[in-house]
């Protein structure tokens, strides 16, 4: 059986350098003659993506649950093509994925509160359950000071220091949960130079991009977390 492509997700806080690193990894793979493509969420080009774009630019208002479900639907639009691409042997680098959806929605707080959640964490996780699961997630962890020093910070809806702090807390919880479920979640210090981050990412991904023997897993597949199918029905 020929190997399938690897599914590599780059996640992280705002201005952590995700798009920069995703493009650099793609170039490196192309130079090494590895068949690879880059995708990005939100995909603002689809009809759902256009609604998301208007919301992020504060050109429209949407209920917090509605926008959460739209972000997820935007991923489901591409789910079967992601699987087909991986099966064809092509590697996918994905700039943000379901973990951003969970982190940004579950970190929202009720008006006037700094800590009382608006949306339940498990409610936020559910719509993405069953999407193709990444083989590797690289979480680019940037300090607020470094992020603020980079271009464009503060132009869109969630680009505020208090929001980013809460989002980071949820990302830490997500990373623990991914690892508990048998997934690979690597934290990368994104305060470092572009070149240093590039090297850390390459080190983490270089074996995977030779091809993957294992089947494509499903995201938040609770059977994996429990580790025993029967246990689900007891
Ligand atoms: N969102 C959500 O709520 N739910 C979801 O399901 C999803 C997303 C998928 C828009 O995302 C928002 O959507 C986002 C989460 C939410 N809100 N926030 N905050 P987006 O991906 O479209 O956002 P973006 O506009 O691309 O920004 P970004 O992704 O946060 O930036 P980045 O990709 O991490 O950074 P970058 O563009 O690569 O780099 C930023 C600048 O820093 C640029 O000038 C670089 O040259 C510079 N840079 C990069 N790396 C370095 C290093 N190492 N040192 C110094 N300077 C650097
Ligand atoms: Mg980006």
Tab-separated table of C-alpha atoms and ligand atoms in Angstrom:
chain	number	residue	atom	x	y	z
A	1	UNK	CA	0.000	0.000	0.000
A	2	UNK	CA	1.448	3.421	-0.906
A	3	UNK	CA	1.715	5.850	1.980
A	4	UNK	CA	-0.771	8.680	2.330
A	5	UNK	CA	0.109	12.355	2.751
A	6	UNK	CA	0.575	13.890	6.189
A	7	UNK	CA	-1.930	16.314	7.679
A	8	UNK	CA	-0.002	19.057	9.472
A	9	UNK	CA	-1.847	21.842	11.267
A	10	UNK	CA	-0.267	25.117	12.347
A	11	UNK	CA	-2.182	26.744	15.185
A	12	UNK	CA	-1.480	29.596	17.500
A	13	UNK	CA	-2.293	32.991	18.844
A	14	UNK	CA	-2.751	36.051	16.756
A	15	UNK	CA	0.410	37.218	14.953
A	16	UNK	CA	2.350	34.189	16.102
A	17	UNK	CA	3.597	33.716	12.538
A	18	UNK	CA	1.325	30.847	11.432
A	19	UNK	CA	0.884	32.030	7.838
A	20	UNK	CA	4.589	32.901	7.541
A	21	UNK	CA	5.607	29.442	8.776
A	22	UNK	CA	2.962	27.580	6.777
A	23	UNK	CA	4.273	29.208	3.577
A	24	UNK	CA	7.894	28.487	4.553
A	25	UNK	CA	7.118	24.818	5.208
A	26	UNK	CA	5.346	24.539	1.851
A	27	UNK	CA	8.383	26.016	0.064
A	28	UNK	CA	10.704	23.617	1.852
A	29	UNK	CA	8.560	20.625	0.889
A	30	UNK	CA	8.359	21.757	-2.717
A	31	UNK	CA	12.149	22.179	-2.818
A	32	UNK	CA	12.441	18.617	-1.495
A	33	UNK	CA	10.048	17.399	-4.271
A	34	UNK	CA	7.392	16.441	-1.688
A	35	UNK	CA	3.886	16.799	-3.086
A	36	UNK	CA	2.166	19.267	-0.729
A	37	UNK	CA	-0.496	21.944	-0.610
A	38	UNK	CA	-1.436	24.723	1.773
A	39	UNK	CA	-4.972	25.381	3.003
A	40	UNK	CA	-6.236	27.962	5.471
A	41	UNK	CA	-9.175	28.410	7.824
A	42	UNK	CA	-11.257	30.411	7.779
A	43	UNK	CA	-11.443	29.965	4.018
A	44	UNK	CA	-12.898	33.404	3.312
A	45	UNK	CA	-13.563	32.634	-0.385
A	46	UNK	CA	-16.635	30.373	0.032
A	47	UNK	CA	-20.176	31.727	0.649
A	48	UNK	CA	-19.872	30.696	4.330
A	49	UNK	CA	-16.371	32.158	4.431
A	50	UNK	CA	-17.695	35.508	3.197
A	51	UNK	CA	-20.133	35.645	6.138
A	52	UNK	CA	-17.253	34.874	8.505
A	53	UNK	CA	-15.120	37.572	6.896
A	54	UNK	CA	-17.832	40.220	7.354
A	55	UNK	CA	-18.193	39.178	11.018
A	56	UNK	CA	-14.442	39.343	11.701
A	57	UNK	CA	-14.248	42.811	10.172
A	58	UNK	CA	-17.200	43.851	12.385
A	59	UNK	CA	-19.225	44.590	9.245
A	60	UNK	CA	-21.962	42.255	10.514
A	61	UNK	CA	-23.198	40.971	13.866
A	62	UNK	CA	-24.023	37.304	14.455
A	63	UNK	CA	-25.100	35.289	17.460
A	64	UNK	CA	-22.019	33.706	19.118
A	65	UNK	CA	-23.372	30.199	18.532
A	66	UNK	CA	-24.205	30.959	14.911
A	67	UNK	CA	-20.689	32.214	14.110
A	68	UNK	CA	-19.167	29.211	15.887
A	69	UNK	CA	-21.206	26.843	13.724
A	70	UNK	CA	-20.308	28.786	10.575
A	71	UNK	CA	-16.578	28.418	11.319
A	72	UNK	CA	-17.139	24.675	11.725
A	73	UNK	CA	-19.278	24.433	8.567
A	74	UNK	CA	-16.464	26.202	6.714
A	75	UNK	CA	-14.202	23.258	7.659
A	76	UNK	CA	-16.816	20.611	6.819
A	77	UNK	CA	-17.082	22.172	3.338
A	78	UNK	CA	-13.508	20.971	2.768
A	79	UNK	CA	-13.466	17.763	4.832
A	80	UNK	CA	-13.907	15.282	1.985
A	81	UNK	CA	-11.402	17.051	-0.223
A	82	UNK	CA	-8.850	17.012	2.633
A	83	UNK	CA	-9.293	13.237	2.949
A	84	UNK	CA	-9.055	12.705	-0.812
A	85	UNK	CA	-5.881	14.806	-1.012
A	86	UNK	CA	-4.217	12.884	1.824
A	87	UNK	CA	-5.195	9.536	0.287
A	88	UNK	CA	-3.702	10.632	-3.032
A	89	UNK	CA	-0.339	10.917	-1.258
A	90	UNK	CA	-0.260	14.706	-1.054
A	91	UNK	CA	0.672	16.350	2.257
A	92	UNK	CA	-1.532	19.160	3.583
A	93	UNK	CA	-0.297	22.089	5.619
A	94	UNK	CA	-3.257	23.740	7.288
A	95	UNK	CA	-3.074	27.305	8.637
A	96	UNK	CA	-5.514	27.230	11.640
A	97	UNK	CA	-8.082	24.452	12.079
A	98	UNK	CA	-10.764	23.285	14.501
A	99	UNK	CA	-8.578	24.086	17.517
A	100	UNK	CA	-8.848	27.810	16.706
A	101	UNK	CA	-12.601	27.375	16.477
A	102	UNK	CA	-12.729	25.836	19.932
A	103	UNK	CA	-10.219	28.207	21.526
A	104	UNK	CA	-11.803	31.434	20.267
A	105	UNK	CA	-15.405	30.433	21.022
A	106	UNK	CA	-14.859	28.703	24.372
A	107	UNK	CA	-12.812	31.673	25.616
A	108	UNK	CA	-15.691	34.116	25.147
A	109	UNK	CA	-17.047	35.481	28.421
A	110	UNK	CA	-20.457	36.828	29.369
A	111	UNK	CA	-20.860	40.610	29.067
A	112	UNK	CA	-19.515	42.370	32.169
A	113	UNK	CA	-17.595	39.292	33.332
A	114	UNK	CA	-13.901	38.466	32.983
A	115	UNK	CA	-14.182	34.747	33.609
A	116	UNK	CA	-17.727	33.411	33.313
A	117	UNK	CA	-17.887	31.420	30.053
A	118	UNK	CA	-20.465	32.318	27.453
A	119	UNK	CA	-20.314	28.983	25.600
A	120	UNK	CA	-19.655	25.589	27.074
A	121	UNK	CA	-16.294	24.031	26.060
A	122	UNK	CA	-17.815	20.669	25.105
A	123	UNK	CA	-20.634	22.338	23.179
A	124	UNK	CA	-17.966	24.191	21.164
A	125	UNK	CA	-16.013	20.972	20.511
A	126	UNK	CA	-18.936	18.938	19.196
A	127	UNK	CA	-19.542	20.388	15.692
A	128	UNK	CA	-15.969	19.549	14.613
A	129	UNK	CA	-16.041	15.962	15.899
A	130	UNK	CA	-15.478	13.604	12.971
A	131	UNK	CA	-13.402	15.959	10.805
A	132	UNK	CA	-10.074	14.526	9.584
A	133	UNK	CA	-7.679	14.631	12.548
A	134	UNK	CA	-4.207	16.113	12.061
A	135	UNK	CA	-1.151	13.879	12.298
A	136	UNK	CA	0.725	16.768	13.894
A	137	UNK	CA	-0.355	20.120	15.337
A	138	UNK	CA	2.258	22.793	15.871
A	139	UNK	CA	1.076	25.378	18.374
A	140	UNK	CA	2.950	28.651	17.900
A	141	UNK	CA	3.043	30.280	21.322
A	142	UNK	CA	3.787	34.015	21.206
A	143	UNK	CA	3.951	36.545	24.041
A	144	UNK	CA	1.614	39.542	23.895
A	145	UNK	CA	4.568	41.936	23.653
A	146	UNK	CA	6.071	40.127	20.666
A	147	UNK	CA	2.659	39.869	18.952
A	148	UNK	CA	1.973	43.590	19.442
A	149	UNK	CA	5.327	44.489	17.936
A	150	UNK	CA	4.355	42.700	14.695
A	151	UNK	CA	2.371	44.287	11.849
A	152	UNK	CA	-1.438	44.452	11.770
A	153	UNK	CA	-2.184	43.577	15.424
A	154	UNK	CA	-5.533	44.934	16.613
A	155	UNK	CA	-7.298	45.352	13.272
A	156	UNK	CA	-9.915	42.591	13.694
A	157	UNK	CA	-12.523	41.580	16.243
A	158	UNK	CA	-10.560	39.219	18.524
A	159	UNK	CA	-7.241	41.074	18.428
A	160	UNK	CA	-7.268	42.350	22.025
A	161	UNK	CA	-4.869	41.490	24.808
A	162	UNK	CA	-7.508	40.148	27.260
A	163	UNK	CA	-9.084	38.020	24.517
A	164	UNK	CA	-5.717	36.585	23.447
A	165	UNK	CA	-4.845	35.716	27.062
A	166	UNK	CA	-8.055	33.740	27.520
A	167	UNK	CA	-7.651	32.099	24.101
A	168	UNK	CA	-4.177	30.931	25.113
A	169	UNK	CA	-5.571	29.308	28.278
A	170	UNK	CA	-8.075	27.321	26.206
A	171	UNK	CA	-5.359	26.325	23.712
A	172	UNK	CA	-3.360	24.854	26.611
A	173	UNK	CA	-6.402	22.801	27.649
A	174	UNK	CA	-6.911	21.662	24.043
A	175	UNK	CA	-3.271	20.596	23.721
A	176	UNK	CA	-3.575	18.458	26.853
A	177	UNK	CA	-6.737	16.860	25.500
A	178	UNK	CA	-5.224	16.149	22.075
A	179	UNK	CA	-2.238	14.460	23.714
A	180	UNK	CA	-4.494	12.485	26.073
A	181	UNK	CA	-6.324	11.196	22.991
A	182	UNK	CA	-3.093	9.991	21.387
A	183	UNK	CA	-2.571	12.963	19.048
A	184	UNK	CA	0.655	14.931	18.495
A	185	UNK	CA	0.634	18.527	19.773
A	186	UNK	CA	3.967	20.368	19.763
A	187	UNK	CA	4.387	23.768	21.424
A	188	UNK	CA	6.773	26.050	19.541
A	189	UNK	CA	8.254	29.222	21.065
A	190	UNK	CA	7.114	31.755	18.452
A	191	UNK	CA	8.925	34.708	20.084
A	192	UNK	CA	12.045	33.339	18.421
A	193	UNK	CA	13.225	34.566	15.000
A	194	UNK	CA	11.440	33.421	11.850
A	195	UNK	CA	14.416	31.231	10.948
A	196	UNK	CA	14.626	29.611	14.407
A	197	UNK	CA	10.903	28.783	14.371
A	198	UNK	CA	11.265	27.401	10.839
A	199	UNK	CA	13.981	24.993	12.016
A	200	UNK	CA	11.934	23.752	14.996
A	201	UNK	CA	8.949	23.115	12.714
A	202	UNK	CA	11.073	21.261	10.188
A	203	UNK	CA	12.514	19.059	12.912
A	204	UNK	CA	9.011	18.138	14.083
A	205	UNK	CA	7.631	17.498	10.581
A	206	UNK	CA	10.520	16.054	8.583
A	207	UNK	CA	9.800	12.360	9.252
A	208	UNK	CA	6.057	12.681	8.816
A	209	UNK	CA	6.323	14.247	5.371
A	210	UNK	CA	7.969	11.094	4.025
A	211	UNK	CA	4.425	9.652	4.123
A	212	UNK	CA	2.077	8.100	6.677
A	213	UNK	CA	1.140	4.408	6.930
A	214	UNK	CA	-1.680	4.831	9.455
A	215	UNK	CA	-5.312	5.539	8.485
A	216	UNK	CA	-6.703	9.071	8.736
A	217	UNK	CA	-8.099	9.483	12.256
A	218	UNK	CA	-11.296	11.346	13.122
A	219	UNK	CA	-11.060	14.475	15.223
A	220	UNK	CA	-12.290	14.178	18.824
A	221	UNK	CA	-12.884	10.495	18.324
A	222	UNK	CA	-13.889	9.645	21.880
A	223	UNK	CA	-13.217	5.959	21.275
A	224	UNK	CA	-9.541	6.866	21.154
A	225	UNK	CA	-9.753	8.867	24.372
A	226	UNK	CA	-11.486	6.106	26.273
A	227	UNK	CA	-9.095	3.648	24.663
A	228	UNK	CA	-11.720	0.900	24.705
A	229	UNK	CA	-14.859	0.862	22.542
A	230	UNK	CA	-16.868	-1.264	24.998
A	231	UNK	CA	-16.260	1.281	27.735
A	232	UNK	CA	-18.404	3.778	25.808
A	233	UNK	CA	-21.487	1.570	26.120
A	234	UNK	CA	-21.092	0.390	29.703
B	1	LIG	N1	-11.096	32.066	14.192
B	1	LIG	C1	-12.198	31.664	14.948
B	1	LIG	O1	-12.690	32.417	15.780
B	1	LIG	N2	-12.730	30.424	14.755
B	1	LIG	C2	-12.195	29.554	13.843
B	1	LIG	O2	-12.723	28.428	13.692
B	1	LIG	C3	-11.048	29.973	13.075
B	1	LIG	C4	-10.525	31.226	13.288
B	1	LIG	C5	-10.445	29.035	12.068
B	1	LIG	C6	-8.939	35.319	11.747
B	1	LIG	O3	-7.984	34.327	11.524
B	1	LIG	C7	-9.608	35.121	13.076
B	1	LIG	O4	-10.510	34.020	13.031
B	1	LIG	C8	-8.685	34.836	14.222
B	1	LIG	C9	-9.197	33.540	14.838
B	1	LIG	C10	-10.578	33.429	14.329
B	1	LIG	N3	-8.822	35.923	15.138
B	1	LIG	N4	-7.934	36.393	15.845
B	1	LIG	N5	-7.284	36.931	16.550
B	1	LIG	P1	-6.860	34.522	10.423
B	1	LIG	O5	-6.053	33.262	10.448
B	1	LIG	O6	-7.491	34.921	9.137
B	1	LIG	O7	-5.995	35.742	11.012
B	1	LIG	P2	-4.760	36.469	10.285
B	1	LIG	O8	-5.206	37.773	9.820
B	1	LIG	O9	-4.077	35.565	9.309
B	1	LIG	O10	-3.778	36.728	11.462
B	1	LIG	P3	-2.974	35.668	12.186
B	1	LIG	O11	-3.277	34.322	11.614
B	1	LIG	O12	-3.230	35.793	13.617
B	1	LIG	O13	-1.456	36.004	11.953
B	1	LIG	P4	-0.319	34.869	11.732
B	1	LIG	O14	-0.637	34.114	10.490
B	1	LIG	O15	-0.110	34.104	12.951
B	1	LIG	O16	0.981	35.728	11.541
B	1	LIG	P5	1.727	36.094	10.159
B	1	LIG	O17	0.744	36.769	9.230
B	1	LIG	O18	2.522	34.976	9.674
B	1	LIG	O19	2.754	37.171	10.724
B	1	LIG	C11	2.309	38.415	11.280
B	1	LIG	C12	3.438	39.454	11.163
B	1	LIG	O20	4.531	39.042	12.007
B	1	LIG	C13	4.026	39.579	9.740
B	1	LIG	O21	4.380	40.925	9.569
B	1	LIG	C14	5.283	38.696	9.800
B	1	LIG	O22	6.255	39.103	8.895
B	1	LIG	C15	5.726	38.884	11.226
B	1	LIG	N6	6.411	37.703	11.794
B	1	LIG	C16	6.079	36.396	11.616
B	1	LIG	N7	6.911	35.596	12.315
B	1	LIG	C17	7.790	36.421	12.965
B	1	LIG	C18	8.894	36.182	13.854
B	1	LIG	N8	9.245	34.951	14.251
B	1	LIG	N9	9.536	37.257	14.342
B	1	LIG	C19	9.165	38.503	13.992
B	1	LIG	N10	8.145	38.807	13.136
B	1	LIG	C20	7.458	37.767	12.634
B	2	LIG	MG1	-2.429	34.141	9.382
